Amino acid sequence: MLDEIVISKAIIESYMKDLMDNLDVDVIIAGGGPAGLIASEALAKAGLKVILFEKKLNVGGGMPGGGILFNKIVVQEEAKKILDEFNIKLEKYQENYYIGESLECVSKLTAAAIDAGVKIFNAISVEDVKIDKDFKVTGVVINWSAVVVAKLHVDPITFQSRAVIDATGHDCEVVKVVMKKIPGAKLNTKTGGIMGELPMHAEIGEKLLIETTKEVYPGLYIAGMAVNAVSGGQRMGPIFGGMILSGRKVAELIIEKLK
Ligand code: 48H
């Protein structure tokens, strides 16, 4: 016999426990696209306590859509070496290109992150940051995405961490909050502000993405497409190697800082 009330209790108790256990962690990642997923797995594997907030129902970001909804991803040699670790099948295409299934990639990266100990909260939007008295970022403020979409007046709650990663893609939503709300905030960019993404040039865009993956404001790191949006990098279209390498790089920077 199945008891509907027991089923409800199981869900409520288990979810509440997840929230309580994760209010104070080492790293919070905003955004579950390829960059956020890769970073989360590497950080958790290094022994750090990591949570990831994804505003949509599913993780994956722009990856499932491949290029114009053709659900394939293209990566270059350096990124292939990383995807090999996740047992993601890739076929060589001409010199230095590899092609694979975007859904296989998202599924395997997600499973590996969860297996490494990352706690993923989906359908939750990061809408603000928590700061200390010196305006350093020390966590995030979140709300249900459904509340945000419905524009309901519902106050959010706060999670604390030693580092925050903005992996929200083109919109660099967390960095935008910092620039909007912290008086006189200066980013670690050429102009001190958000420089904005440039038009397509895959070669330069991918290179700049790796170079400018960094702590962009005290306590706040950028990874993936958010990097080019903040640092004024060229977009690169449906080649995902840079996102993977950027996710790995941000994890290495944070591990070095926190360990
Ligand atoms: C919680 C949020 C919030 C928020 C957004 O867009 P993504 O796939 O980002 P990356 O950087 O991992 O990968 C970029 C790649 O997909 C891409 O767009 C490329 C290569 N473009 C090149 C080009 O030329 O166009 O994932 C970001 C994720 C998404 O799932 C969002 O839903 C999520 O972040 N997100 N999650 N709180 N405030 N904002």
Coordinates of C-alpha atoms and ligand atoms in Angstrom, one line a residue:
M1 CA 0.0 0.0 0.0
L2 CA 1.3 3.4 -0.9
D3 CA 0.7 6.3 1.5
E4 CA 0.6 9.7 -0.2
I5 CA 1.4 11.5 3.0
V6 CA 4.5 9.5 3.6
I7 CA 5.6 10.4 0.0
S8 CA 5.1 14.1 0.8
K9 CA 6.9 13.8 4.1
A10 CA 9.9 12.1 2.5
I11 CA 10.2 15.0 -0.1
I12 CA 9.8 17.8 2.4
E13 CA 12.1 16.3 5.1
S14 CA 14.8 15.4 2.6
Y15 CA 14.7 18.8 0.9
M16 CA 14.7 20.8 4.1
K17 CA 17.7 18.8 5.3
D18 CA 19.5 19.7 2.0
L19 CA 18.8 23.4 2.6
M20 CA 19.9 23.2 6.3
D21 CA 23.1 21.3 5.5
N22 CA 24.2 23.8 2.8
L23 CA 23.6 27.2 4.2
D24 CA 27.4 27.7 4.8
V25 CA 29.7 26.1 2.3
D26 CA 33.1 26.6 0.6
V27 CA 31.9 27.6 -2.9
I28 CA 28.6 28.7 -4.4
I29 CA 28.2 28.5 -8.1
A30 CA 25.5 30.5 -9.9
G31 CA 24.6 28.7 -13.2
G32 CA 24.7 25.1 -14.3
G33 CA 25.9 25.4 -17.8
P34 CA 29.1 23.6 -18.9
A35 CA 31.4 26.0 -17.1
G36 CA 29.6 25.8 -13.8
L37 CA 29.2 22.0 -14.0
I38 CA 32.9 21.4 -14.8
A39 CA 34.1 23.8 -12.1
S40 CA 31.7 22.3 -9.5
E41 CA 33.0 18.8 -10.1
A42 CA 36.7 19.8 -9.8
L43 CA 36.1 21.8 -6.6
A44 CA 34.2 19.0 -5.0
K45 CA 36.7 16.4 -6.0
A46 CA 39.4 18.6 -4.3
G47 CA 37.4 18.2 -1.0
L48 CA 35.6 21.5 -1.0
K49 CA 31.9 21.8 -0.1
V50 CA 30.1 23.0 -3.2
I51 CA 26.6 24.0 -4.1
L52 CA 25.3 25.1 -7.5
F53 CA 22.1 27.1 -8.1
E54 CA 20.5 26.8 -11.5
K55 CA 17.5 29.0 -12.3
K56 CA 16.0 26.6 -14.9
L57 CA 14.4 23.2 -14.2
N58 CA 17.3 21.5 -15.8
V59 CA 21.1 22.1 -15.8
G60 CA 23.1 22.2 -19.0
G61 CA 22.7 25.9 -20.0
G62 CA 23.4 26.4 -23.7
M63 CA 24.9 22.9 -24.2
P64 CA 21.8 20.9 -25.1
G65 CA 21.0 23.3 -27.9
G66 CA 24.4 22.7 -29.6
G67 CA 24.5 24.9 -32.7
I68 CA 21.1 26.2 -33.9
L69 CA 19.4 23.3 -32.1
F70 CA 21.6 20.7 -33.8
N71 CA 22.4 18.9 -30.5
K72 CA 26.1 18.4 -31.1
I73 CA 29.1 20.0 -29.5
V74 CA 32.5 20.8 -31.0
V75 CA 35.6 21.0 -28.8
Q76 CA 39.3 21.4 -29.5
E77 CA 42.1 19.0 -28.5
E78 CA 42.9 20.6 -25.1
A79 CA 39.2 20.3 -24.0
K80 CA 38.9 16.8 -25.4
K81 CA 41.5 15.6 -22.9
I82 CA 39.3 16.9 -20.0
L83 CA 36.1 15.3 -21.5
D84 CA 37.9 12.0 -21.9
E85 CA 38.1 11.9 -18.0
F86 CA 34.3 11.8 -18.0
N87 CA 34.1 9.1 -20.6
I88 CA 32.4 11.3 -23.1
K89 CA 32.6 9.9 -26.7
L90 CA 34.1 12.3 -29.2
E91 CA 35.0 11.8 -32.8
K92 CA 37.9 13.6 -34.5
Y93 CA 36.8 16.1 -37.2
Q94 CA 39.5 17.4 -39.5
E95 CA 42.6 18.7 -37.6
N96 CA 42.1 19.7 -34.0
Y97 CA 38.3 19.5 -33.8
Y98 CA 36.2 16.9 -32.0
I99 CA 32.5 16.4 -32.2
G100 CA 30.2 14.8 -29.7
E101 CA 26.6 14.5 -28.5
S102 CA 25.5 17.5 -26.4
L103 CA 23.1 15.5 -24.2
E104 CA 25.7 12.9 -23.4
C105 CA 28.1 15.7 -22.4
V106 CA 25.5 17.4 -20.1
S107 CA 24.4 14.1 -18.6
K108 CA 27.9 12.8 -17.8
L109 CA 29.2 16.1 -16.5
T110 CA 26.1 16.4 -14.2
A111 CA 26.4 12.8 -13.0
A112 CA 30.1 13.3 -12.3
A113 CA 29.5 16.5 -10.3
I114 CA 26.8 14.9 -8.2
D115 CA 29.0 11.8 -7.6
A116 CA 31.9 14.1 -6.5
G117 CA 29.5 15.6 -3.9
V118 CA 28.1 18.7 -5.5
K119 CA 24.7 19.7 -4.3
I120 CA 22.6 21.0 -7.2
F121 CA 19.6 23.2 -6.5
N122 CA 17.5 23.7 -9.6
A123 CA 14.7 26.1 -10.3
I124 CA 16.4 28.6 -8.0
S125 CA 17.6 32.0 -9.1
V126 CA 20.6 33.9 -7.6
E127 CA 19.2 37.4 -7.3
D128 CA 21.7 39.2 -5.1
V129 CA 25.0 38.8 -3.2
K130 CA 25.8 38.8 0.5
I131 CA 28.7 41.1 1.5
D132 CA 30.9 41.7 4.5
K133 CA 31.7 45.1 6.1
D134 CA 34.4 45.7 3.4
F135 CA 32.0 44.9 0.6
K136 CA 33.7 41.6 -0.1
V137 CA 31.2 39.0 -1.6
T138 CA 30.6 36.3 1.0
G139 CA 27.6 34.5 -0.4
V140 CA 24.4 34.8 -2.4
V141 CA 20.8 35.6 -2.0
I142 CA 18.3 33.3 -3.7
N143 CA 14.6 32.9 -4.5
W144 CA 12.5 30.3 -6.3
S145 CA 12.6 31.0 -10.0
A146 CA 8.8 30.7 -10.1
V147 CA 8.6 33.6 -7.7
V148 CA 10.9 35.7 -9.9
V149 CA 9.0 34.8 -13.1
A150 CA 5.6 35.6 -11.4
K151 CA 7.0 38.8 -10.0
L152 CA 5.7 38.0 -6.6
H153 CA 6.8 40.1 -3.7
V154 CA 8.5 37.4 -1.7
D155 CA 11.6 38.0 0.3
P156 CA 14.6 35.8 -0.5
I157 CA 17.0 33.8 1.8
T158 CA 20.8 33.8 2.0
F159 CA 23.6 31.2 1.6
Q160 CA 27.1 31.9 2.8
S161 CA 30.4 30.8 1.1
R162 CA 34.2 31.5 1.0
A163 CA 34.0 32.0 -2.8
V164 CA 31.2 32.6 -5.4
I165 CA 31.4 31.8 -9.1
D166 CA 29.4 33.7 -11.6
A167 CA 28.8 31.0 -14.3
T168 CA 25.5 32.5 -15.5
G169 CA 26.7 32.8 -19.2
H170 CA 26.1 35.8 -21.5
D171 CA 24.1 37.7 -18.9
C172 CA 26.8 37.7 -16.1
E173 CA 24.0 38.2 -13.6
V174 CA 26.0 38.1 -10.4
V175 CA 28.6 40.6 -11.6
K176 CA 25.8 42.9 -12.7
V177 CA 24.4 42.9 -9.2
V178 CA 27.7 43.8 -7.8
M179 CA 28.1 46.7 -10.2
K180 CA 24.6 47.9 -9.7
K181 CA 24.4 47.7 -5.9
I182 CA 27.9 48.1 -4.4
P183 CA 28.8 51.8 -4.3
G184 CA 32.0 52.5 -6.4
A185 CA 32.6 48.8 -7.1
K186 CA 35.6 48.3 -9.3
L187 CA 36.1 45.1 -11.2
N188 CA 39.5 43.5 -12.1
T189 CA 39.0 44.4 -15.8
K190 CA 40.8 46.9 -18.1
T191 CA 38.1 49.5 -17.4
G192 CA 37.1 48.5 -13.9
G193 CA 33.6 47.8 -15.2
I194 CA 31.6 45.4 -17.3
M195 CA 33.1 45.7 -20.8
G196 CA 30.4 43.7 -22.7
E197 CA 30.8 40.8 -25.1
L198 CA 32.2 41.5 -28.6
P199 CA 31.0 40.0 -32.0
M200 CA 32.1 36.6 -33.2
H201 CA 35.8 35.6 -33.5
A202 CA 36.2 32.1 -32.2
E203 CA 40.0 32.0 -32.1
I204 CA 40.4 35.2 -30.1
G205 CA 37.3 34.7 -28.0
E206 CA 38.4 31.3 -26.8
K207 CA 41.9 32.5 -25.9
L208 CA 40.7 35.6 -24.0
L209 CA 38.2 33.5 -22.2
I210 CA 40.9 31.4 -20.5
E211 CA 43.2 34.3 -19.9
T212 CA 40.6 36.4 -18.2
T213 CA 38.9 33.6 -16.1
K214 CA 39.7 35.0 -12.6
E215 CA 38.6 36.6 -9.3
V216 CA 37.0 39.7 -10.8
Y217 CA 35.9 41.3 -7.5
P218 CA 36.9 40.3 -3.9
G219 CA 35.2 36.9 -3.3
L220 CA 33.6 36.7 -6.8
Y221 CA 35.0 34.7 -9.6
I222 CA 33.9 34.4 -13.3
A223 CA 33.8 31.4 -15.5
G224 CA 32.5 30.5 -19.0
M225 CA 30.7 33.0 -21.2
A226 CA 30.3 35.4 -18.2
V227 CA 34.0 36.0 -18.6
N228 CA 33.8 37.3 -22.1
A229 CA 30.7 39.4 -21.2
V230 CA 32.6 41.0 -18.3
S231 CA 36.1 41.2 -19.9
G232 CA 35.1 42.4 -23.4
G233 CA 35.9 39.1 -25.2
Q234 CA 34.7 38.0 -28.6
R235 CA 31.9 35.4 -28.7
M236 CA 32.8 32.1 -30.2
G237 CA 29.6 30.3 -31.2
P238 CA 29.0 26.6 -30.6
I239 CA 32.5 25.6 -29.7
F240 CA 32.5 24.5 -26.1
G241 CA 36.2 23.9 -25.4
G242 CA 36.7 27.3 -23.8
M243 CA 33.8 26.8 -21.4
I244 CA 35.3 23.5 -20.2
L245 CA 38.8 24.9 -19.8
S246 CA 37.5 28.0 -18.1
G247 CA 35.5 25.9 -15.6
R248 CA 38.7 23.9 -14.8
K249 CA 40.8 27.1 -14.5
V250 CA 38.4 28.8 -12.1
A251 CA 38.3 25.6 -9.9
E252 CA 42.2 25.6 -9.8
L253 CA 42.3 29.3 -8.8
I254 CA 39.8 28.7 -6.0
I255 CA 41.5 25.5 -4.8
E256 CA 44.8 27.4 -4.6
K257 CA 43.2 30.3 -2.6
L258 CA 41.1 28.3 -0.2
K259 CA 43.1 25.2 0.6
Ligands
48H1 C1 21.0 30.8 -11.3 C2 21.3 31.2 -13.5 C3 21.1 32.6 -13.3 C4 20.8 33.0 -12.0 C5 21.5 32.3 -15.4 O1 24.7 29.9 -20.7 P1 25.4 28.8 -20.1 O2 25.5 27.6 -20.9 O3 26.9 29.3 -19.7 P2 28.3 28.7 -19.8 O4 29.2 29.9 -19.6 O5 28.5 27.6 -19.0 O6 28.4 28.3 -21.4 C6 28.2 29.2 -22.4 C7 27.7 28.5 -23.6 O7 26.5 27.7 -23.3 C8 27.4 29.5 -24.6 O8 26.4 30.2 -24.5 C9 28.3 29.8 -25.7 C10 29.5 28.9 -25.9 N1 28.0 30.8 -26.5 C11 28.9 31.3 -27.5 C12 28.1 32.3 -28.4 O9 28.8 32.9 -29.3 O10 26.9 32.5 -28.2 O11 24.8 28.4 -18.7 C13 24.5 29.4 -17.7 C14 23.4 28.9 -16.8 C15 22.1 28.6 -17.5 O12 21.6 27.3 -17.3 C16 21.2 29.7 -16.8 O13 19.8 29.2 -16.7 C17 21.8 29.8 -15.5 O14 23.2 29.8 -15.8 N2 21.6 31.1 -14.8 N3 21.2 30.3 -12.5 N4 20.8 32.1 -11.0 N5 20.6 34.3 -11.7 N6 21.3 33.3 -14.5

